[in-house]
PDB file of C-alpha atoms in Angstrom:
ATOM      1  CA  GLN H   5     -18.015  -2.740  -8.478  1.00  0.00           C
ATOM      2  CA  VAL H   6     -14.993  -0.677  -7.453  1.00  0.00           C
ATOM      3  CA  GLN H   7     -12.369  -0.400 -10.156  1.00  0.00           C
ATOM      4  CA  LEU H   8      -9.074   1.438 -10.344  1.00  0.00           C
ATOM      5  CA  VAL H   9      -7.217   1.246 -13.646  1.00  0.00           C
ATOM      6  CA  GLU H  10      -3.732   2.704 -14.028  1.00  0.00           C
ATOM      7  CA  SER H  11      -2.201   3.682 -17.336  1.00  0.00           C
ATOM      8  CA  GLY H  12       0.690   5.690 -18.702  1.00  0.00           C
ATOM      9  CA  GLY H  13       3.632   3.535 -17.749  1.00  0.00           C
ATOM     10  CA  GLY H  14       6.489   2.781 -20.107  1.00  0.00           C
ATOM     11  CA  VAL H  15      10.195   3.129 -20.721  1.00  0.00           C
ATOM     12  CA  VAL H  16      11.774   6.540 -20.201  1.00  0.00           C
ATOM     13  CA  GLN H  17      15.342   7.793 -20.107  1.00  0.00           C
ATOM     14  CA  PRO H  18      16.898   9.129 -16.888  1.00  0.00           C
ATOM     15  CA  GLY H  19      15.912  12.749 -16.461  1.00  0.00           C
ATOM     16  CA  GLY H  20      12.735  12.261 -18.460  1.00  0.00           C
ATOM     17  CA  SER H  21       9.098  12.670 -17.545  1.00  0.00           C
ATOM     18  CA  LEU H  22       6.007  10.511 -17.505  1.00  0.00           C
ATOM     19  CA  ARG H  23       2.396  11.082 -16.465  1.00  0.00           C
ATOM     20  CA  LEU H  24       0.436   8.259 -14.920  1.00  0.00           C
ATOM     21  CA  SER H  25      -3.356   8.153 -14.768  1.00  0.00           C
ATOM     22  CA  CYS H  26      -5.727   6.150 -12.617  1.00  0.00           C
ATOM     23  CA  ALA H  27      -9.328   5.927 -13.789  1.00  0.00           C
ATOM     24  CA  ALA H  28     -11.787   5.133 -11.013  1.00  0.00           C
ATOM     25  CA  SER H  29     -15.323   3.789 -11.080  1.00  0.00           C
ATOM     26  CA  GLY H  30     -17.877   2.121  -8.837  1.00  0.00           C
ATOM     27  CA  PHE H  31     -17.619   4.455  -5.851  1.00  0.00           C
ATOM     28  CA  THR H  32     -18.059   8.092  -4.827  1.00  0.00           C
ATOM     29  CA  PHE H  33     -14.696   9.329  -6.056  1.00  0.00           C
ATOM     30  CA  ASN H  34     -14.714  12.737  -4.369  1.00  0.00           C
ATOM     31  CA  SER H  35     -15.272  11.211  -0.933  1.00  0.00           C
ATOM     32  CA  TYR H  36     -11.936   9.387  -0.865  1.00  0.00           C
ATOM     33  CA  THR H  37      -8.340  10.351  -0.377  1.00  0.00           C
ATOM     34  CA  LEU H  38      -6.200   8.798  -3.074  1.00  0.00           C
ATOM     35  CA  HIS H  39      -2.706   7.385  -3.021  1.00  0.00           C
ATOM     36  CA  TRP H  40       0.086   6.292  -5.284  1.00  0.00           C
ATOM     37  CA  LEU H  41       2.316   3.447  -4.190  1.00  0.00           C
ATOM     38  CA  ARG H  42       5.077   1.584  -5.954  1.00  0.00           C
ATOM     39  CA  GLN H  43       7.047  -1.613  -5.880  1.00  0.00           C
ATOM     40  CA  ALA H  44      10.491  -1.916  -7.423  1.00  0.00           C
ATOM     41  CA  PRO H  45      11.270  -5.287  -9.035  1.00  0.00           C
ATOM     42  CA  GLY H  46      11.744  -7.904  -6.317  1.00  0.00           C
ATOM     43  CA  LYS H  47      11.361  -5.319  -3.547  1.00  0.00           C
ATOM     44  CA  GLY H  48       8.757  -4.330  -0.989  1.00  0.00           C
ATOM     45  CA  LEU H  49       5.942  -1.824  -1.088  1.00  0.00           C
ATOM     46  CA  GLU H  50       6.636   1.910  -0.917  1.00  0.00           C
ATOM     47  CA  TRP H  51       4.020   4.595  -0.397  1.00  0.00           C
ATOM     48  CA  VAL H  52       4.620   7.506  -2.798  1.00  0.00           C
ATOM     49  CA  ALA H  53       1.998  10.243  -2.474  1.00  0.00           C
ATOM     50  CA  PHE H  54      -1.401  11.229  -1.096  1.00  0.00           C
ATOM     51  CA  ILE H  55      -4.039  13.721  -2.175  1.00  0.00           C
ATOM     52  CA  SER H  56      -7.060  14.813  -0.169  1.00  0.00           C
ATOM     53  CA  PHE H  57     -10.638  14.266  -1.342  1.00  0.00           C
ATOM     54  CA  ASP H  58     -10.874  17.769  -2.803  1.00  0.00           C
ATOM     55  CA  GLY H  59      -7.272  18.099  -3.951  1.00  0.00           C
ATOM     56  CA  SER H  60      -6.453  20.834  -1.455  1.00  0.00           C
ATOM     57  CA  ASP H  61      -3.838  18.839   0.439  1.00  0.00           C
ATOM     58  CA  ASN H  62      -1.080  16.473  -0.549  1.00  0.00           C
ATOM     59  CA  TYR H  63       1.977  14.752   0.828  1.00  0.00           C
ATOM     60  CA  TYR H  64       4.965  12.980  -0.730  1.00  0.00           C
ATOM     61  CA  ALA H  65       7.596  10.466   0.213  1.00  0.00           C
ATOM     62  CA  ASP H  66      11.003  12.101   0.614  1.00  0.00           C
ATOM     63  CA  SER H  67      12.297   9.974  -2.261  1.00  0.00           C
ATOM     64  CA  VAL H  68      10.013  11.763  -4.768  1.00  0.00           C
ATOM     65  CA  LYS H  69       9.419  15.168  -3.180  1.00  0.00           C
ATOM     66  CA  GLY H  70      10.090  17.990  -5.594  1.00  0.00           C
ATOM     67  CA  ARG H  71      10.037  15.664  -8.620  1.00  0.00           C
ATOM     68  CA  PHE H  72       6.557  14.089  -8.557  1.00  0.00           C
ATOM     69  CA  THR H  73       3.201  15.875  -8.464  1.00  0.00           C
ATOM     70  CA  ILE H  74      -0.075  14.230  -7.546  1.00  0.00           C
ATOM     71  CA  SER H  75      -3.364  15.687  -8.767  1.00  0.00           C
ATOM     72  CA  ARG H  76      -6.960  14.648  -9.335  1.00  0.00           C
ATOM     73  CA  ASP H  77      -9.904  15.585 -11.525  1.00  0.00           C
ATOM     74  CA  ASN H  78     -13.078  14.873  -9.595  1.00  0.00           C
ATOM     75  CA  SER H  79     -15.225  15.691 -12.632  1.00  0.00           C
ATOM     76  CA  LYS H  80     -13.572  12.826 -14.514  1.00  0.00           C
ATOM     77  CA  ASN H  81     -12.954  10.451 -11.592  1.00  0.00           C
ATOM     78  CA  THR H  82      -9.273  10.364 -12.438  1.00  0.00           C
ATOM     79  CA  LEU H  83      -6.082  10.532 -10.408  1.00  0.00           C
ATOM     80  CA  PHE H  84      -2.740  11.582 -11.876  1.00  0.00           C
ATOM     81  CA  LEU H  85       0.932  11.363 -11.049  1.00  0.00           C
ATOM     82  CA  GLN H  86       3.282  13.655 -12.947  1.00  0.00           C
ATOM     83  CA  MET H  87       6.784  12.268 -12.663  1.00  0.00           C
ATOM     84  CA  ASP H  88       9.711  14.509 -13.644  1.00  0.00           C
ATOM     85  CA  SER H  89      13.479  14.156 -13.365  1.00  0.00           C
ATOM     86  CA  LEU H  90      13.108  10.402 -13.336  1.00  0.00           C
ATOM     87  CA  ARG H  91      15.906   8.249 -11.988  1.00  0.00           C
ATOM     88  CA  ALA H  92      16.797   4.597 -12.365  1.00  0.00           C
ATOM     89  CA  GLU H  93      15.611   4.005  -8.793  1.00  0.00           C
ATOM     90  CA  ASP H  94      12.100   5.111  -9.780  1.00  0.00           C
ATOM     91  CA  THR H  95      11.751   1.925 -11.837  1.00  0.00           C
ATOM     92  CA  ALA H  96       8.776   0.119 -10.343  1.00  0.00           C
ATOM     93  CA  VAL H  97       5.204  -0.986 -10.751  1.00  0.00           C
ATOM     94  CA  TYR H  98       3.040   1.972  -9.733  1.00  0.00           C
ATOM     95  CA  TYR H  99      -0.321   1.379  -8.097  1.00  0.00           C
ATOM     96  CA  CYS H 100      -3.156   3.716  -7.202  1.00  0.00           C
ATOM     97  CA  SER H 101      -5.382   3.075  -4.209  1.00  0.00           C
ATOM     98  CA  ARG H 102      -7.950   4.790  -2.042  1.00  0.00           C
ATOM     99  CA  TYR H 103      -8.722   5.523   1.615  1.00  0.00           C
ATOM    100  CA  LEU H 104     -11.896   6.788   3.234  1.00  0.00           C
ATOM    101  CA  ILE H 105     -10.805   8.648   6.368  1.00  0.00           C
ATOM    102  CA  ARG H 106     -11.276   6.413   9.452  1.00  0.00           C
ATOM    103  CA  GLY H 107     -12.281   3.558   7.135  1.00  0.00           C
ATOM    104  CA  VAL H 108     -10.270   0.741   5.583  1.00  0.00           C
ATOM    105  CA  PRO H 109      -6.915   1.932   4.232  1.00  0.00           C
ATOM    106  CA  LEU H 110      -5.981   0.877   0.702  1.00  0.00           C
ATOM    107  CA  ASP H 111      -8.961  -1.455   0.382  1.00  0.00           C
ATOM    108  CA  TYR H 112      -8.827  -1.459  -3.415  1.00  0.00           C
ATOM    109  CA  TRP H 113      -5.800  -1.276  -5.668  1.00  0.00           C
ATOM    110  CA  GLY H 114      -5.387  -1.013  -9.387  1.00  0.00           C
ATOM    111  CA  GLN H 115      -3.540  -3.678 -11.367  1.00  0.00           C
ATOM    112  CA  GLY H 116      -0.443  -1.476 -11.565  1.00  0.00           C
ATOM    113  CA  THR H 117       1.517   0.092 -14.397  1.00  0.00           C
ATOM    114  CA  LEU H 118       5.219  -0.522 -14.955  1.00  0.00           C
ATOM    115  CA  VAL H 119       7.615   2.406 -15.206  1.00  0.00           C
ATOM    116  CA  THR H 120      11.130   1.620 -16.388  1.00  0.00           C
ATOM    117  CA  VAL H 121      13.789   4.311 -16.248  1.00  0.00           C
ATOM    118  CA  SER H 122      16.711   3.274 -18.385  1.00  0.00           C
ATOM    119  CA  SER H 123      18.997   4.622 -21.060  1.00  0.00           C
TER     120      SER H 123
ATOM    121  CA  ASP X   3       9.174   9.362   9.641  1.00  0.00           C
ATOM    122  CA  ILE X   4       7.850   6.279  11.392  1.00  0.00           C
ATOM    123  CA  GLN X   5       9.884   3.150  10.742  1.00  0.00           C
ATOM    124  CA  MET X   6       8.111  -0.206  10.681  1.00  0.00           C
ATOM    125  CA  THR X   7      10.403  -3.119  11.526  1.00  0.00           C
ATOM    126  CA  GLN X   8       8.883  -6.433  10.521  1.00  0.00           C
ATOM    127  CA  SER X   9      10.109  -9.901  11.433  1.00  0.00           C
ATOM    128  CA  PRO X  10      10.906 -12.456  10.305  1.00  0.00           C
ATOM    129  CA  SER X  11      11.729 -11.543   6.709  1.00  0.00           C
ATOM    130  CA  ALA X  12      10.865 -15.084   5.634  1.00  0.00           C
ATOM    131  CA  LEU X  13       9.568 -18.288   7.126  1.00  0.00           C
ATOM    132  CA  SER X  14       8.833 -21.804   6.014  1.00  0.00           C
ATOM    133  CA  ALA X  15       5.738 -23.509   7.353  1.00  0.00           C
ATOM    134  CA  SER X  16       3.433 -26.411   6.688  1.00  0.00           C
ATOM    135  CA  VAL X  17      -0.288 -26.481   6.058  1.00  0.00           C
ATOM    136  CA  GLY X  18      -2.012 -26.393   9.425  1.00  0.00           C
ATOM    137  CA  ASP X  19       0.789 -24.558  11.219  1.00  0.00           C
ATOM    138  CA  ARG X  20       0.211 -21.504  13.356  1.00  0.00           C
ATOM    139  CA  VAL X  21       2.184 -18.557  11.985  1.00  0.00           C
ATOM    140  CA  THR X  22       3.020 -15.294  13.735  1.00  0.00           C
ATOM    141  CA  ILE X  23       4.512 -12.175  12.139  1.00  0.00           C
ATOM    142  CA  THR X  24       5.585  -9.194  14.219  1.00  0.00           C
ATOM    143  CA  CYS X  25       5.875  -5.527  13.400  1.00  0.00           C
ATOM    144  CA  ARG X  26       7.424  -2.846  15.594  1.00  0.00           C
ATOM    145  CA  ALA X  27       6.836   0.870  15.050  1.00  0.00           C
ATOM    146  CA  SER X  28       9.530   3.414  15.859  1.00  0.00           C
ATOM    147  CA  ARG X  29       7.045   5.429  17.893  1.00  0.00           C
ATOM    148  CA  ASN X  30       3.526   5.165  19.284  1.00  0.00           C
ATOM    149  CA  ILE X  31       0.982   4.828  16.482  1.00  0.00           C
ATOM    150  CA  ALA X  32      -1.995   3.758  18.624  1.00  0.00           C
ATOM    151  CA  SER X  33      -3.867   1.188  16.496  1.00  0.00           C
ATOM    152  CA  TRP X  34      -3.273   2.714  13.068  1.00  0.00           C
ATOM    153  CA  VAL X  35      -1.832  -0.409  11.505  1.00  0.00           C
ATOM    154  CA  ALA X  36      -2.971  -2.489   8.566  1.00  0.00           C
ATOM    155  CA  TRP X  37      -1.747  -5.853   7.327  1.00  0.00           C
ATOM    156  CA  HIS X  38      -1.640  -6.646   3.609  1.00  0.00           C
ATOM    157  CA  GLN X  39      -1.142  -9.902   1.732  1.00  0.00           C
ATOM    158  CA  GLN X  40       0.509  -9.971  -1.685  1.00  0.00           C
ATOM    159  CA  LYS X  41       0.870 -12.846  -4.108  1.00  0.00           C
ATOM    160  CA  PRO X  42       3.374 -12.796  -6.995  1.00  0.00           C
ATOM    161  CA  GLY X  43       2.317 -10.541  -9.848  1.00  0.00           C
ATOM    162  CA  LYS X  44      -0.753  -9.284  -7.999  1.00  0.00           C
ATOM    163  CA  ALA X  45      -1.691  -6.123  -6.160  1.00  0.00           C
ATOM    164  CA  PRO X  46      -1.767  -6.341  -2.373  1.00  0.00           C
ATOM    165  CA  ARG X  47      -4.971  -7.128  -0.494  1.00  0.00           C
ATOM    166  CA  VAL X  48      -5.767  -5.662   2.922  1.00  0.00           C
ATOM    167  CA  LEU X  49      -6.465  -8.295   5.574  1.00  0.00           C
ATOM    168  CA  ILE X  50      -6.579  -6.364   8.837  1.00  0.00           C
ATOM    169  CA  TYR X  51      -6.945  -2.672   9.647  1.00  0.00           C
ATOM    170  CA  LYS X  52      -6.953  -0.636  12.818  1.00  0.00           C
ATOM    171  CA  ALA X  53      -4.612  -3.321  14.198  1.00  0.00           C
ATOM    172  CA  SER X  54      -7.292  -5.948  14.800  1.00  0.00           C
ATOM    173  CA  VAL X  55     -10.309  -5.386  12.562  1.00  0.00           C
ATOM    174  CA  LEU X  56     -10.807  -8.108   9.978  1.00  0.00           C
ATOM    175  CA  GLU X  57     -11.590  -6.765   6.515  1.00  0.00           C
ATOM    176  CA  SER X  58     -14.789  -8.062   4.955  1.00  0.00           C
ATOM    177  CA  GLY X  59     -14.331 -11.388   3.194  1.00  0.00           C
ATOM    178  CA  VAL X  60     -11.063 -12.268   4.931  1.00  0.00           C
ATOM    179  CA  PRO X  61     -11.046 -15.701   6.601  1.00  0.00           C
ATOM    180  CA  SER X  62     -11.269 -15.721  10.383  1.00  0.00           C
ATOM    181  CA  ARG X  63      -7.992 -17.656  10.696  1.00  0.00           C
ATOM    182  CA  PHE X  64      -6.285 -14.260  10.293  1.00  0.00           C
ATOM    183  CA  THR X  65      -6.112 -12.178  13.457  1.00  0.00           C
ATOM    184  CA  GLY X  66      -4.310  -8.970  14.298  1.00  0.00           C
ATOM    185  CA  SER X  67      -3.365  -7.646  17.685  1.00  0.00           C
ATOM    186  CA  GLY X  68      -1.323  -4.967  19.392  1.00  0.00           C
ATOM    187  CA  SER X  69      -1.270  -1.246  19.968  1.00  0.00           C
ATOM    188  CA  GLY X  70       1.268   1.478  20.513  1.00  0.00           C
ATOM    189  CA  THR X  71       4.461   0.119  18.984  1.00  0.00           C
ATOM    190  CA  GLU X  72       4.084  -3.687  18.884  1.00  0.00           C
ATOM    191  CA  PHE X  73       1.781  -5.464  16.462  1.00  0.00           C
ATOM    192  CA  THR X  74       1.203  -9.058  15.455  1.00  0.00           C
ATOM    193  CA  LEU X  75      -0.462 -10.868  12.585  1.00  0.00           C
ATOM    194  CA  THR X  76      -1.375 -14.486  13.340  1.00  0.00           C
ATOM    195  CA  ILE X  77      -2.599 -17.151  10.969  1.00  0.00           C
ATOM    196  CA  SER X  78      -4.138 -19.812  13.177  1.00  0.00           C
ATOM    197  CA  SER X  79      -3.973 -22.703  10.722  1.00  0.00           C
ATOM    198  CA  LEU X  80      -2.020 -22.058   7.522  1.00  0.00           C
ATOM    199  CA  GLN X  81      -3.851 -22.963   4.328  1.00  0.00           C
ATOM    200  CA  PRO X  82      -2.422 -23.496   0.827  1.00  0.00           C
ATOM    201  CA  ASP X  83      -3.882 -20.158  -0.300  1.00  0.00           C
ATOM    202  CA  ASP X  84      -1.938 -18.334   2.439  1.00  0.00           C
ATOM    203  CA  PHE X  85       1.521 -18.804   0.955  1.00  0.00           C
ATOM    204  CA  ALA X  86       2.342 -15.206   0.075  1.00  0.00           C
ATOM    205  CA  THR X  87       4.201 -12.133   1.293  1.00  0.00           C
ATOM    206  CA  TYR X  88       2.735 -10.118   4.169  1.00  0.00           C
ATOM    207  CA  TYR X  89       3.334  -6.446   4.941  1.00  0.00           C
ATOM    208  CA  CYS X  90       2.452  -4.323   7.920  1.00  0.00           C
ATOM    209  CA  GLN X  91       1.694  -0.662   7.229  1.00  0.00           C
ATOM    210  CA  GLN X  92       1.183   2.348   9.482  1.00  0.00           C
ATOM    211  CA  TYR X  93      -1.335   5.026   8.599  1.00  0.00           C
ATOM    212  CA  ASN X  94      -1.000   7.086  11.752  1.00  0.00           C
ATOM    213  CA  SER X  95       0.831   9.876   9.945  1.00  0.00           C
ATOM    214  CA  TYR X  96       2.361  10.790   6.599  1.00  0.00           C
ATOM    215  CA  PRO X  97       4.499   9.508   5.081  1.00  0.00           C
ATOM    216  CA  TRP X  98       2.762   6.166   5.393  1.00  0.00           C
ATOM    217  CA  THR X  99       5.323   3.401   5.743  1.00  0.00           C
ATOM    218  CA  PHE X 100       5.456  -0.347   5.278  1.00  0.00           C
ATOM    219  CA  GLY X 101       7.415  -3.077   6.934  1.00  0.00           C
ATOM    220  CA  GLN X 102       9.976  -4.899   4.820  1.00  0.00           C
ATOM    221  CA  GLY X 103       7.649  -7.851   4.262  1.00  0.00           C
ATOM    222  CA  THR X 104       7.523 -11.481   5.389  1.00  0.00           C
ATOM    223  CA  LYS X 105       7.544 -14.169   2.736  1.00  0.00           C
ATOM    224  CA  VAL X 106       5.694 -17.290   3.857  1.00  0.00           C
ATOM    225  CA  ASP X 107       6.554 -20.363   1.842  1.00  0.00           C
ATOM    226  CA  ILE X 108       6.000 -24.070   2.008  1.00  0.00           C
ATOM    227  CA  LYS X 109       8.258 -26.169   4.211  1.00  0.00           C
TER     228      LYS X 109
END
């Protein structure tokens, strides 16, 4: 069955860095675009970043552009999010999800990993 | 960026009620809208995509409609399992954006 498992969350000071991972299984990883989304405590959903099936294209929300980098390793079925220059407003549960072009968007999500930016 | 304006932000309803949630896009997005349901402490679950297509395994009491800039999610007869928060989401163009959410609770 399809599984997406995030890891790498934790507590980090403002200005610090963190690298999230999302391990995927149960589907043809290199056929899907992949996405990071987040949800601040008590708030709504926010889309964060996208990467194409082969890693050649990406896109970011304005709120993270220039600070976050999305990447993928198709040989290891793993998605990454490098987060630098973290701010208090980046505190959220981070989810990974997938999309097959012209198919069902965000049909599977991971369980999420909590990132807390605090001094 | 495309703004998704969702209403209402919250509603109280009883089991068996018909519930309607509306989402308005800031520009024409054809039918590239999905609706997601989220329960506390859980990841969201997609209910509807391409404005009106029911995702596999989703009960038929959920229907989606609309195109262009106006979209609607309807629950024909609210069930106890449906008390949750609902989000519309456009995937017409990046950055993808969500509505603010509608929390459906028990009257």
